[in-house]
C-alpha cells in the first residue's frame, strides 16, 4: 500500500490508494464470475484473464501516466531551469529565485515549484518543501537538481556550475529520447500497416460470408 | 453514352477544382488591387467579383451580422489590408456556389435532389478558405520555427550595445526576411500600443504556437519584472535556441529519409485490397450481392482511419 501511495504521489495528485485497490478487486471479481459463468472453457480463461486484468490495470492507470509525466516534466524543465539559473547567477537566494522563475514561466513544473513557496507560507522550511517536491516528481534528473538545491540551502556551496551540468545532461537525454521516438517510426508504421491490412481483409471475408 | 458517364463526371470534377483554384487566385488579385484603390482614378467600384463581395459585406455589416464573429482571421491576414468581414462574405459566397454546382449537376444528369448533399456541399465551400489558409499558415509557421536563431542573433547583438526594446524589434524587421518580418511588425504594433516586449512576444506565441517564442518571452519577462541582466539572458537564449534548432534540423532530415517508407506503407492496404477485388470482380459481386456498397464504404472508412493514424505518427510538432 505504501508503494502504491508513493506511485500515486508521483502522478502529482493526492488520492488515497485504498479507492484504487478496492475498485480493482471488485472489478476483477466481477470479471472472473462473468467469464466463469458465460464461457464454455471458463475455468481456464477466467483465472488467466483476471490475473492479466489485475496486473495490467496498475500498469495502464499508474505506471504509463508516470512515464508520460516524466517526459513532459523534462520538456518543462528545459524552459524552467534556465530561468532559475539566471536568477541564481544574478545573486538571488534559492527561495527568491524559485519564486521569481515560477511567476514568469508557466508550465506544470513551475506549478510544482510554486507549491513549495505555498508550503513555506504554511510553516514548512525550504528543505522540507523541496523534499516534498522531490516525492512528487518522477524524473531522475530533476530529482538530482532538487537535491542540489537542498544541499546548497543547507551548506551554502556553489550551485550554478553543478546545476548547469545537470541541465546539460537533461538536454542530452531529452534529445536522445525524441530522436529514438522518430527512429522507431518505420517499425510502428509497419505494425500499423499489418494490423489495418488484416482488418480490411477480415471485413471482405465477413461481408462475403 | 452510359459507359462514359463516370469519365464525364470525373472531368467535370477536375474542371470544377481548376475553376475554384482560379477563383481563389482571382480573389487574392482583387484584394491586392484594393490596396492601391485609394490612389487610383477609377475608384473602389471597378473590380468584378470583389465589388459584389464588398457590397454584400456592407449590407450585412449594417444588419449587425459581423458583430458576433470573432477575429479568427486576423492571424492569417497579418499586417495586410484584408478584412475579417470580407473573408466571411467570400466564405458564404463560396458555400452558395458549391450548393449551386450540385443543383446544376442534378439538372444535368436528372438526379433526385438530396437536401443532405446540398448542406454538405455548402459546408465544404464554407470551410474551403479556412482549409487553404490553415495549410498556408502551417507551412509559414514550420518555416519560422527553424529560422528563429536569426532573430536571436540580431537580438543578442542589439542588446549587447544597449539598445531599447523598440529599436531591437525595428532592427529585426530591417534585417530578417518575410514570414518572421510580418509577425514582428505585429509585435511592433503591440509595443506601440503600450505592451511590454514579453507580453507582445507571448501574444505572438499565441498566434503561432511556436514553443521557442514562448521560451524567449518567458526569459525576457525576467528582465522586465525582476531586473535580471538582459545580456546574460540573451546569451543563454541564443545558445539554447541554436541547440534546439540543431535538433529540429536533424529531425527534419530523419523525416525526409522516412518519407519513402511512409508513402509506400500508406498505399499498401488500398493496393492489396483493391487488387484482390479487381482480380475477381464478378466473384466478389456474386459473393457480396447488395452488400457491395457497405463493403466499399467500410473499407474506405478503415483506410481513412489508417491514414489519420499515419498522420498522427508523422506529424511535425512545433
mmCIF file of N, CA, C and O in Angstrom, chain B residues 36-37 92 234 245 253 262 271 283 287 316:
data_model
loop_
_atom_site.group_PDB
_atom_site.id
_atom_site.type_symbol
_atom_site.label_atom_id
_atom_site.label_comp_id
_atom_site.label_asym_id
_atom_site.label_seq_id
_atom_site.Cartn_x
_atom_site.Cartn_y
_atom_site.Cartn_z
ATOM 1 N N UNK B 36 -4.256 49.481 -53.610
ATOM 2 C CA UNK B 36 -3.887 50.709 -54.344
ATOM 3 C C UNK B 36 -5.112 51.460 -54.857
ATOM 4 O O UNK B 36 -4.988 52.433 -55.585
ATOM 5 N N UNK B 37 -6.306 50.982 -54.466
ATOM 6 C CA UNK B 37 -7.539 51.592 -54.970
ATOM 7 C C UNK B 37 -7.662 53.064 -54.625
ATOM 8 O O UNK B 37 -8.128 53.861 -55.429
ATOM 9 N N UNK B 92 -19.201 32.667 -47.427
ATOM 10 C CA UNK B 92 -20.625 32.421 -47.663
ATOM 11 C C UNK B 92 -20.893 32.263 -49.163
ATOM 12 O O UNK B 92 -21.604 31.349 -49.597
ATOM 13 N N UNK B 234 20.186 37.046 -22.916
ATOM 14 C CA UNK B 234 20.307 36.871 -24.371
ATOM 15 C C UNK B 234 21.345 35.841 -24.735
ATOM 16 O O UNK B 234 21.156 35.068 -25.676
ATOM 17 N N UNK B 245 17.409 24.328 -32.520
ATOM 18 C CA UNK B 245 17.277 24.294 -33.986
ATOM 19 C C UNK B 245 18.101 23.184 -34.606
ATOM 20 O O UNK B 245 17.701 22.584 -35.605
ATOM 21 N N UNK B 253 15.672 15.972 -41.212
ATOM 22 C CA UNK B 253 16.417 15.046 -42.065
ATOM 23 C C UNK B 253 15.921 13.614 -41.878
ATOM 24 O O UNK B 253 15.740 12.870 -42.837
ATOM 25 N N UNK B 262 6.962 5.943 -45.634
ATOM 26 C CA UNK B 262 5.602 6.374 -45.305
ATOM 27 C C UNK B 262 4.697 6.282 -46.540
ATOM 28 O O UNK B 262 3.577 5.746 -46.467
ATOM 29 N N UNK B 271 -3.812 -0.831 -52.083
ATOM 30 C CA UNK B 271 -3.299 -1.541 -53.255
ATOM 31 C C UNK B 271 -3.653 -3.024 -53.170
ATOM 32 O O UNK B 271 -4.194 -3.604 -54.126
ATOM 33 N N UNK B 283 -16.623 -12.436 -59.128
ATOM 34 C CA UNK B 283 -16.658 -13.341 -57.972
ATOM 35 C C UNK B 283 -17.112 -12.600 -56.726
ATOM 36 O O UNK B 283 -17.993 -13.050 -55.985
ATOM 37 N N UNK B 287 -20.487 -12.878 -54.530
ATOM 38 C CA UNK B 287 -20.414 -13.202 -53.105
ATOM 39 C C UNK B 287 -21.171 -12.187 -52.256
ATOM 40 O O UNK B 287 -21.948 -12.561 -51.368
ATOM 41 N N UNK B 316 4.795 16.800 -37.627
ATOM 42 C CA UNK B 316 5.923 17.534 -37.031
ATOM 43 C C UNK B 316 5.392 18.523 -36.006
ATOM 44 O O UNK B 316 4.576 19.366 -36.323
#
